[in-house]
């Protein structure tokens, strides 16, 4: 979640969304207070950025009996349509997302994307991008028909995090962002090692008869 917040607040996110503006369009019909959104309507890139960045990302996470790397979640109403019109606390947002409780670390179960990219150790970037994709459903973006906005946006987030976390360059042409965001990553690591020290040191098996 912290990585998602970092990615969407970078200038690279703005540039990435603007570069994909022709791919931003509605896959849902919705209406609010006389304003109507129809399938096929084009989105304004800046409004997409604003409604994504302003989201609090306060959701419930569920373990699901699904394949590793698969996500699911509750579909919300269009935050894009309501953003700036309806009070923030009243916008109908999907409240949960679910992820596999299976073998996330198994090389037999590619996490997200093809086997080659999985072998390049993109676990953090890929899990964050998958979470982000499901959150885009929570706020009413869908991928039916011509437009696939959750995929478009999660691709932007995944690319940013890959460049921040692990890869020297994407296809040898795009410079990495390790140095640019090193301070933010160091602060995130320090925060989690401090705030969640006890939790991080626990085993992953919960036995109510023992604990």
PDB file of C-alpha atoms in Angstrom:
ATOM      1  CA  UNK A   1       0.000   0.000   0.000  1.00  0.00           C
ATOM      2  CA  UNK A   2       2.833   2.366   0.839  1.00  0.00           C
ATOM      3  CA  UNK A   3       4.424   1.602  -2.532  1.00  0.00           C
ATOM      4  CA  UNK A   4       1.156   2.405  -4.302  1.00  0.00           C
ATOM      5  CA  UNK A   5       0.977   5.756  -2.517  1.00  0.00           C
ATOM      6  CA  UNK A   6       4.564   6.481  -3.474  1.00  0.00           C
ATOM      7  CA  UNK A   7       4.000   5.594  -7.135  1.00  0.00           C
ATOM      8  CA  UNK A   8       0.802   7.590  -7.687  1.00  0.00           C
ATOM      9  CA  UNK A   9       2.341  10.720  -6.167  1.00  0.00           C
ATOM     10  CA  UNK A  10       5.336  10.828  -8.494  1.00  0.00           C
ATOM     11  CA  UNK A  11       5.689  13.082 -11.496  1.00  0.00           C
ATOM     12  CA  UNK A  12       6.228   9.889 -13.482  1.00  0.00           C
ATOM     13  CA  UNK A  13       2.660   8.860 -12.702  1.00  0.00           C
ATOM     14  CA  UNK A  14       1.373  12.129 -14.143  1.00  0.00           C
ATOM     15  CA  UNK A  15       3.538  11.716 -17.229  1.00  0.00           C
ATOM     16  CA  UNK A  16       2.580   8.064 -17.609  1.00  0.00           C
ATOM     17  CA  UNK A  17      -1.155   8.695 -17.397  1.00  0.00           C
ATOM     18  CA  UNK A  18      -0.946  11.616 -19.810  1.00  0.00           C
ATOM     19  CA  UNK A  19       1.008   9.450 -22.242  1.00  0.00           C
ATOM     20  CA  UNK A  20      -1.847   6.924 -22.145  1.00  0.00           C
ATOM     21  CA  UNK A  21      -4.665   9.471 -22.447  1.00  0.00           C
ATOM     22  CA  UNK A  22      -5.997   7.887 -25.628  1.00  0.00           C
ATOM     23  CA  UNK A  23      -6.561   4.653 -23.679  1.00  0.00           C
ATOM     24  CA  UNK A  24      -8.627   6.351 -20.983  1.00  0.00           C
ATOM     25  CA  UNK A  25     -12.338   5.832 -21.507  1.00  0.00           C
ATOM     26  CA  UNK A  26     -15.338   4.485 -19.656  1.00  0.00           C
ATOM     27  CA  UNK A  27     -16.379   0.841 -19.629  1.00  0.00           C
ATOM     28  CA  UNK A  28     -19.379   1.570 -17.400  1.00  0.00           C
ATOM     29  CA  UNK A  29     -22.614   3.505 -17.480  1.00  0.00           C
ATOM     30  CA  UNK A  30     -23.283   5.666 -14.434  1.00  0.00           C
ATOM     31  CA  UNK A  31     -25.071   8.838 -13.415  1.00  0.00           C
ATOM     32  CA  UNK A  32     -25.102  11.237 -10.497  1.00  0.00           C
ATOM     33  CA  UNK A  33     -27.028  14.439  -9.841  1.00  0.00           C
ATOM     34  CA  UNK A  34     -27.870  14.983 -13.494  1.00  0.00           C
ATOM     35  CA  UNK A  35     -24.377  14.097 -14.710  1.00  0.00           C
ATOM     36  CA  UNK A  36     -24.183  11.044 -16.967  1.00  0.00           C
ATOM     37  CA  UNK A  37     -21.269   8.779 -17.840  1.00  0.00           C
ATOM     38  CA  UNK A  38     -21.694   6.372 -20.750  1.00  0.00           C
ATOM     39  CA  UNK A  39     -19.641   3.464 -22.029  1.00  0.00           C
ATOM     40  CA  UNK A  40     -17.152   4.838 -24.536  1.00  0.00           C
ATOM     41  CA  UNK A  41     -16.966   8.340 -23.062  1.00  0.00           C
ATOM     42  CA  UNK A  42     -13.386   9.576 -22.933  1.00  0.00           C
ATOM     43  CA  UNK A  43     -11.867  10.423 -19.560  1.00  0.00           C
ATOM     44  CA  UNK A  44      -9.913  13.591 -18.870  1.00  0.00           C
ATOM     45  CA  UNK A  45      -6.398  12.484 -17.888  1.00  0.00           C
ATOM     46  CA  UNK A  46      -5.936  15.123 -15.190  1.00  0.00           C
ATOM     47  CA  UNK A  47      -9.235  14.236 -13.540  1.00  0.00           C
ATOM     48  CA  UNK A  48      -8.226  10.556 -13.552  1.00  0.00           C
ATOM     49  CA  UNK A  49      -4.961  11.513 -11.842  1.00  0.00           C
ATOM     50  CA  UNK A  50      -6.760  13.665  -9.273  1.00  0.00           C
ATOM     51  CA  UNK A  51      -9.400  11.096  -8.332  1.00  0.00           C
ATOM     52  CA  UNK A  52      -6.783   8.351  -8.031  1.00  0.00           C
ATOM     53  CA  UNK A  53      -4.356  10.448  -5.990  1.00  0.00           C
ATOM     54  CA  UNK A  54      -6.993  11.735  -3.575  1.00  0.00           C
ATOM     55  CA  UNK A  55      -8.279   8.257  -2.686  1.00  0.00           C
ATOM     56  CA  UNK A  56      -7.495   7.231   0.891  1.00  0.00           C
ATOM     57  CA  UNK A  57      -7.014   3.546  -0.039  1.00  0.00           C
ATOM     58  CA  UNK A  58      -8.675   2.421   3.194  1.00  0.00           C
ATOM     59  CA  UNK A  59      -9.846  -1.059   2.282  1.00  0.00           C
ATOM     60  CA  UNK A  60     -10.345  -4.536   3.710  1.00  0.00           C
ATOM     61  CA  UNK A  61      -8.027  -7.240   2.352  1.00  0.00           C
ATOM     62  CA  UNK A  62      -9.271 -10.825   2.129  1.00  0.00           C
ATOM     63  CA  UNK A  63      -7.512 -14.094   1.531  1.00  0.00           C
ATOM     64  CA  UNK A  64      -9.261 -15.925  -1.293  1.00  0.00           C
ATOM     65  CA  UNK A  65      -9.086 -19.476  -2.591  1.00  0.00           C
ATOM     66  CA  UNK A  66      -7.889 -18.377  -6.021  1.00  0.00           C
ATOM     67  CA  UNK A  67      -4.808 -18.971  -8.138  1.00  0.00           C
ATOM     68  CA  UNK A  68      -1.637 -17.228  -7.065  1.00  0.00           C
ATOM     69  CA  UNK A  69      -1.456 -13.814  -8.638  1.00  0.00           C
ATOM     70  CA  UNK A  70      -5.215 -13.513  -9.067  1.00  0.00           C
ATOM     71  CA  UNK A  71      -7.160 -10.672  -7.543  1.00  0.00           C
ATOM     72  CA  UNK A  72     -10.816  -9.914  -7.053  1.00  0.00           C
ATOM     73  CA  UNK A  73     -12.822  -7.223  -5.367  1.00  0.00           C
ATOM     74  CA  UNK A  74     -15.977  -5.240  -4.939  1.00  0.00           C
ATOM     75  CA  UNK A  75     -16.931  -2.925  -7.781  1.00  0.00           C
ATOM     76  CA  UNK A  76     -17.713   0.628  -6.748  1.00  0.00           C
ATOM     77  CA  UNK A  77     -19.571   3.439  -8.455  1.00  0.00           C
ATOM     78  CA  UNK A  78     -17.617   5.796 -10.688  1.00  0.00           C
ATOM     79  CA  UNK A  79     -15.432   7.968  -8.487  1.00  0.00           C
ATOM     80  CA  UNK A  80     -14.374   9.728 -11.685  1.00  0.00           C
ATOM     81  CA  UNK A  81     -17.948  10.888 -12.294  1.00  0.00           C
ATOM     82  CA  UNK A  82     -18.567  11.922  -8.690  1.00  0.00           C
ATOM     83  CA  UNK A  83     -15.194  13.451  -7.887  1.00  0.00           C
ATOM     84  CA  UNK A  84     -15.680  17.133  -7.121  1.00  0.00           C
ATOM     85  CA  UNK A  85     -19.492  16.763  -7.127  1.00  0.00           C
ATOM     86  CA  UNK A  86     -20.300  14.441  -4.245  1.00  0.00           C
ATOM     87  CA  UNK A  87     -18.835  14.733  -0.726  1.00  0.00           C
ATOM     88  CA  UNK A  88     -15.833  12.434  -0.367  1.00  0.00           C
ATOM     89  CA  UNK A  89     -17.366  10.425   2.467  1.00  0.00           C
ATOM     90  CA  UNK A  90     -20.493   9.712   0.433  1.00  0.00           C
ATOM     91  CA  UNK A  91     -18.943   8.387  -2.783  1.00  0.00           C
ATOM     92  CA  UNK A  92     -19.961   4.685  -3.054  1.00  0.00           C
ATOM     93  CA  UNK A  93     -16.632   2.857  -3.082  1.00  0.00           C
ATOM     94  CA  UNK A  94     -16.086  -0.900  -3.138  1.00  0.00           C
ATOM     95  CA  UNK A  95     -14.850  -1.780   0.323  1.00  0.00           C
ATOM     96  CA  UNK A  96     -12.656  -4.846  -0.175  1.00  0.00           C
ATOM     97  CA  UNK A  97     -10.199  -6.637  -2.404  1.00  0.00           C
ATOM     98  CA  UNK A  98      -9.148 -10.282  -2.270  1.00  0.00           C
ATOM     99  CA  UNK A  99      -5.921 -12.076  -3.108  1.00  0.00           C
ATOM    100  CA  UNK A 100      -4.795 -15.654  -3.221  1.00  0.00           C
ATOM    101  CA  UNK A 101      -3.642 -17.328  -0.035  1.00  0.00           C
ATOM    102  CA  UNK A 102      -1.582 -19.669  -2.207  1.00  0.00           C
ATOM    103  CA  UNK A 103       2.110 -19.924  -3.015  1.00  0.00           C
ATOM    104  CA  UNK A 104       3.015 -16.365  -3.965  1.00  0.00           C
ATOM    105  CA  UNK A 105       6.705 -17.164  -3.951  1.00  0.00           C
ATOM    106  CA  UNK A 106       6.539 -20.300  -6.060  1.00  0.00           C
ATOM    107  CA  UNK A 107       8.277 -20.193  -9.421  1.00  0.00           C
ATOM    108  CA  UNK A 108       5.538 -22.544 -10.629  1.00  0.00           C
ATOM    109  CA  UNK A 109       2.949 -19.804 -10.181  1.00  0.00           C
ATOM    110  CA  UNK A 110       3.933 -16.623 -12.060  1.00  0.00           C
ATOM    111  CA  UNK A 111       2.807 -13.743  -9.939  1.00  0.00           C
ATOM    112  CA  UNK A 112       1.648 -11.298 -12.541  1.00  0.00           C
ATOM    113  CA  UNK A 113       2.872 -11.103 -16.107  1.00  0.00           C
ATOM    114  CA  UNK A 114       5.008 -13.595 -17.986  1.00  0.00           C
ATOM    115  CA  UNK A 115       7.550 -16.051 -16.583  1.00  0.00           C
ATOM    116  CA  UNK A 116      10.574 -14.070 -17.746  1.00  0.00           C
ATOM    117  CA  UNK A 117       9.579 -10.908 -15.926  1.00  0.00           C
ATOM    118  CA  UNK A 118       8.659 -12.905 -12.829  1.00  0.00           C
ATOM    119  CA  UNK A 119      12.125 -14.440 -12.774  1.00  0.00           C
ATOM    120  CA  UNK A 120      13.529 -10.913 -12.728  1.00  0.00           C
ATOM    121  CA  UNK A 121      12.274 -10.582  -9.142  1.00  0.00           C
ATOM    122  CA  UNK A 122       9.547  -8.041  -9.607  1.00  0.00           C
ATOM    123  CA  UNK A 123       7.487  -9.359  -6.696  1.00  0.00           C
ATOM    124  CA  UNK A 124       6.987  -6.060  -4.898  1.00  0.00           C
ATOM    125  CA  UNK A 125       6.175  -4.065  -8.020  1.00  0.00           C
ATOM    126  CA  UNK A 126       3.847  -6.773  -9.307  1.00  0.00           C
ATOM    127  CA  UNK A 127       1.923  -7.308  -6.082  1.00  0.00           C
ATOM    128  CA  UNK A 128       1.490  -3.546  -5.662  1.00  0.00           C
ATOM    129  CA  UNK A 129       0.298  -3.214  -9.270  1.00  0.00           C
ATOM    130  CA  UNK A 130      -2.189  -6.052  -8.788  1.00  0.00           C
ATOM    131  CA  UNK A 131      -3.505  -4.445  -5.590  1.00  0.00           C
ATOM    132  CA  UNK A 132      -3.766  -1.130  -7.402  1.00  0.00           C
ATOM    133  CA  UNK A 133      -5.657  -2.762 -10.283  1.00  0.00           C
ATOM    134  CA  UNK A 134      -8.252  -4.132  -7.871  1.00  0.00           C
ATOM    135  CA  UNK A 135      -8.560  -0.749  -6.182  1.00  0.00           C
ATOM    136  CA  UNK A 136      -9.346   0.771  -9.561  1.00  0.00           C
ATOM    137  CA  UNK A 137     -12.366  -1.557  -9.659  1.00  0.00           C
ATOM    138  CA  UNK A 138     -13.253  -0.353  -6.135  1.00  0.00           C
ATOM    139  CA  UNK A 139     -13.588   3.166  -7.523  1.00  0.00           C
ATOM    140  CA  UNK A 140     -15.597   2.242 -10.586  1.00  0.00           C
ATOM    141  CA  UNK A 141     -13.048   1.721 -13.357  1.00  0.00           C
ATOM    142  CA  UNK A 142     -13.638  -1.436 -15.379  1.00  0.00           C
ATOM    143  CA  UNK A 143     -12.248  -3.219 -18.434  1.00  0.00           C
ATOM    144  CA  UNK A 144     -15.113  -4.280 -20.650  1.00  0.00           C
ATOM    145  CA  UNK A 145     -15.088  -3.514 -24.338  1.00  0.00           C
ATOM    146  CA  UNK A 146     -12.885  -0.871 -25.913  1.00  0.00           C
ATOM    147  CA  UNK A 147     -11.240   0.576 -22.791  1.00  0.00           C
ATOM    148  CA  UNK A 148      -9.295  -1.234 -20.079  1.00  0.00           C
ATOM    149  CA  UNK A 149      -8.406   1.572 -17.682  1.00  0.00           C
ATOM    150  CA  UNK A 150      -7.407  -0.619 -14.677  1.00  0.00           C
ATOM    151  CA  UNK A 151      -4.812  -2.360 -16.858  1.00  0.00           C
ATOM    152  CA  UNK A 152      -3.633   0.929 -18.334  1.00  0.00           C
ATOM    153  CA  UNK A 153      -3.142   2.483 -14.913  1.00  0.00           C
ATOM    154  CA  UNK A 154      -1.615  -0.566 -13.237  1.00  0.00           C
ATOM    155  CA  UNK A 155       0.895  -0.704 -16.077  1.00  0.00           C
ATOM    156  CA  UNK A 156       1.974   2.844 -15.253  1.00  0.00           C
ATOM    157  CA  UNK A 157       2.304   2.019 -11.544  1.00  0.00           C
ATOM    158  CA  UNK A 158       4.184  -1.232 -12.184  1.00  0.00           C
ATOM    159  CA  UNK A 159       6.670   0.475 -14.496  1.00  0.00           C
ATOM    160  CA  UNK A 160       7.357   3.217 -11.947  1.00  0.00           C
ATOM    161  CA  UNK A 161       7.915   0.738  -9.120  1.00  0.00           C
ATOM    162  CA  UNK A 162      10.127  -1.485 -11.261  1.00  0.00           C
ATOM    163  CA  UNK A 163      12.308   1.509 -11.987  1.00  0.00           C
ATOM    164  CA  UNK A 164      12.386   2.564  -8.330  1.00  0.00           C
ATOM    165  CA  UNK A 165      12.991  -0.861  -6.819  1.00  0.00           C
ATOM    166  CA  UNK A 166      15.091  -3.083  -8.979  1.00  0.00           C
ATOM    167  CA  UNK A 167      15.847  -2.496 -12.597  1.00  0.00           C
ATOM    168  CA  UNK A 168      18.644  -0.332 -13.951  1.00  0.00           C
ATOM    169  CA  UNK A 169      16.655   0.462 -17.057  1.00  0.00           C
ATOM    170  CA  UNK A 170      13.520  -0.668 -18.827  1.00  0.00           C
ATOM    171  CA  UNK A 171      14.501  -2.196 -22.189  1.00  0.00           C
ATOM    172  CA  UNK A 172      17.793  -0.385 -21.827  1.00  0.00           C
ATOM    173  CA  UNK A 173      16.275   2.987 -22.674  1.00  0.00           C
ATOM    174  CA  UNK A 174      14.424   4.351 -19.644  1.00  0.00           C
ATOM    175  CA  UNK A 175      16.583   5.470 -16.699  1.00  0.00           C
ATOM    176  CA  UNK A 176      15.895   3.925 -13.317  1.00  0.00           C
ATOM    177  CA  UNK A 177      14.497   5.929 -10.436  1.00  0.00           C
ATOM    178  CA  UNK A 178      16.457   4.334  -7.596  1.00  0.00           C
ATOM    179  CA  UNK A 179      18.426   7.425  -6.689  1.00  0.00           C
ATOM    180  CA  UNK A 180      15.571   9.847  -7.244  1.00  0.00           C
ATOM    181  CA  UNK A 181      13.281   8.099  -4.726  1.00  0.00           C
ATOM    182  CA  UNK A 182      15.903   6.525  -2.462  1.00  0.00           C
ATOM    183  CA  UNK A 183      14.954   8.772   0.468  1.00  0.00           C
ATOM    184  CA  UNK A 184      11.278   7.814   0.261  1.00  0.00           C
ATOM    185  CA  UNK A 185      12.072   4.087   0.090  1.00  0.00           C
ATOM    186  CA  UNK A 186      14.508   4.329   3.023  1.00  0.00           C
ATOM    187  CA  UNK A 187      11.821   6.096   5.052  1.00  0.00           C
ATOM    188  CA  UNK A 188       9.242   3.437   4.195  1.00  0.00           C
ATOM    189  CA  UNK A 189      11.589   0.647   5.233  1.00  0.00           C
ATOM    190  CA  UNK A 190      12.468   2.388   8.485  1.00  0.00           C
ATOM    191  CA  UNK A 191       8.798   2.999   9.243  1.00  0.00           C
ATOM    192  CA  UNK A 192       7.726  -0.600   8.730  1.00  0.00           C
ATOM    193  CA  UNK A 193      10.709  -2.061  10.589  1.00  0.00           C
ATOM    194  CA  UNK A 194       9.801   0.157  13.531  1.00  0.00           C
ATOM    195  CA  UNK A 195       5.999   0.231  13.488  1.00  0.00           C
ATOM    196  CA  UNK A 196       5.523  -3.445  12.614  1.00  0.00           C
ATOM    197  CA  UNK A 197       8.635  -4.925  14.224  1.00  0.00           C
ATOM    198  CA  UNK A 198       6.753  -7.498  16.311  1.00  0.00           C
ATOM    199  CA  UNK A 199       4.476  -8.520  13.453  1.00  0.00           C
ATOM    200  CA  UNK A 200       7.357  -8.905  11.015  1.00  0.00           C
ATOM    201  CA  UNK A 201       9.160 -11.199  13.448  1.00  0.00           C
ATOM    202  CA  UNK A 202       6.169 -13.517  13.911  1.00  0.00           C
ATOM    203  CA  UNK A 203       5.756 -16.750  12.034  1.00  0.00           C
ATOM    204  CA  UNK A 204       3.076 -16.926   9.360  1.00  0.00           C
ATOM    205  CA  UNK A 205       1.105 -19.813  10.909  1.00  0.00           C
ATOM    206  CA  UNK A 206      -1.667 -18.733  13.237  1.00  0.00           C
ATOM    207  CA  UNK A 207      -2.722 -21.389  15.706  1.00  0.00           C
ATOM    208  CA  UNK A 208      -5.359 -20.081  18.133  1.00  0.00           C
ATOM    209  CA  UNK A 209      -4.437 -22.869  20.571  1.00  0.00           C
ATOM    210  CA  UNK A 210      -0.932 -21.430  20.912  1.00  0.00           C
ATOM    211  CA  UNK A 211      -1.394 -17.656  20.501  1.00  0.00           C
TER     212      UNK A 211
END
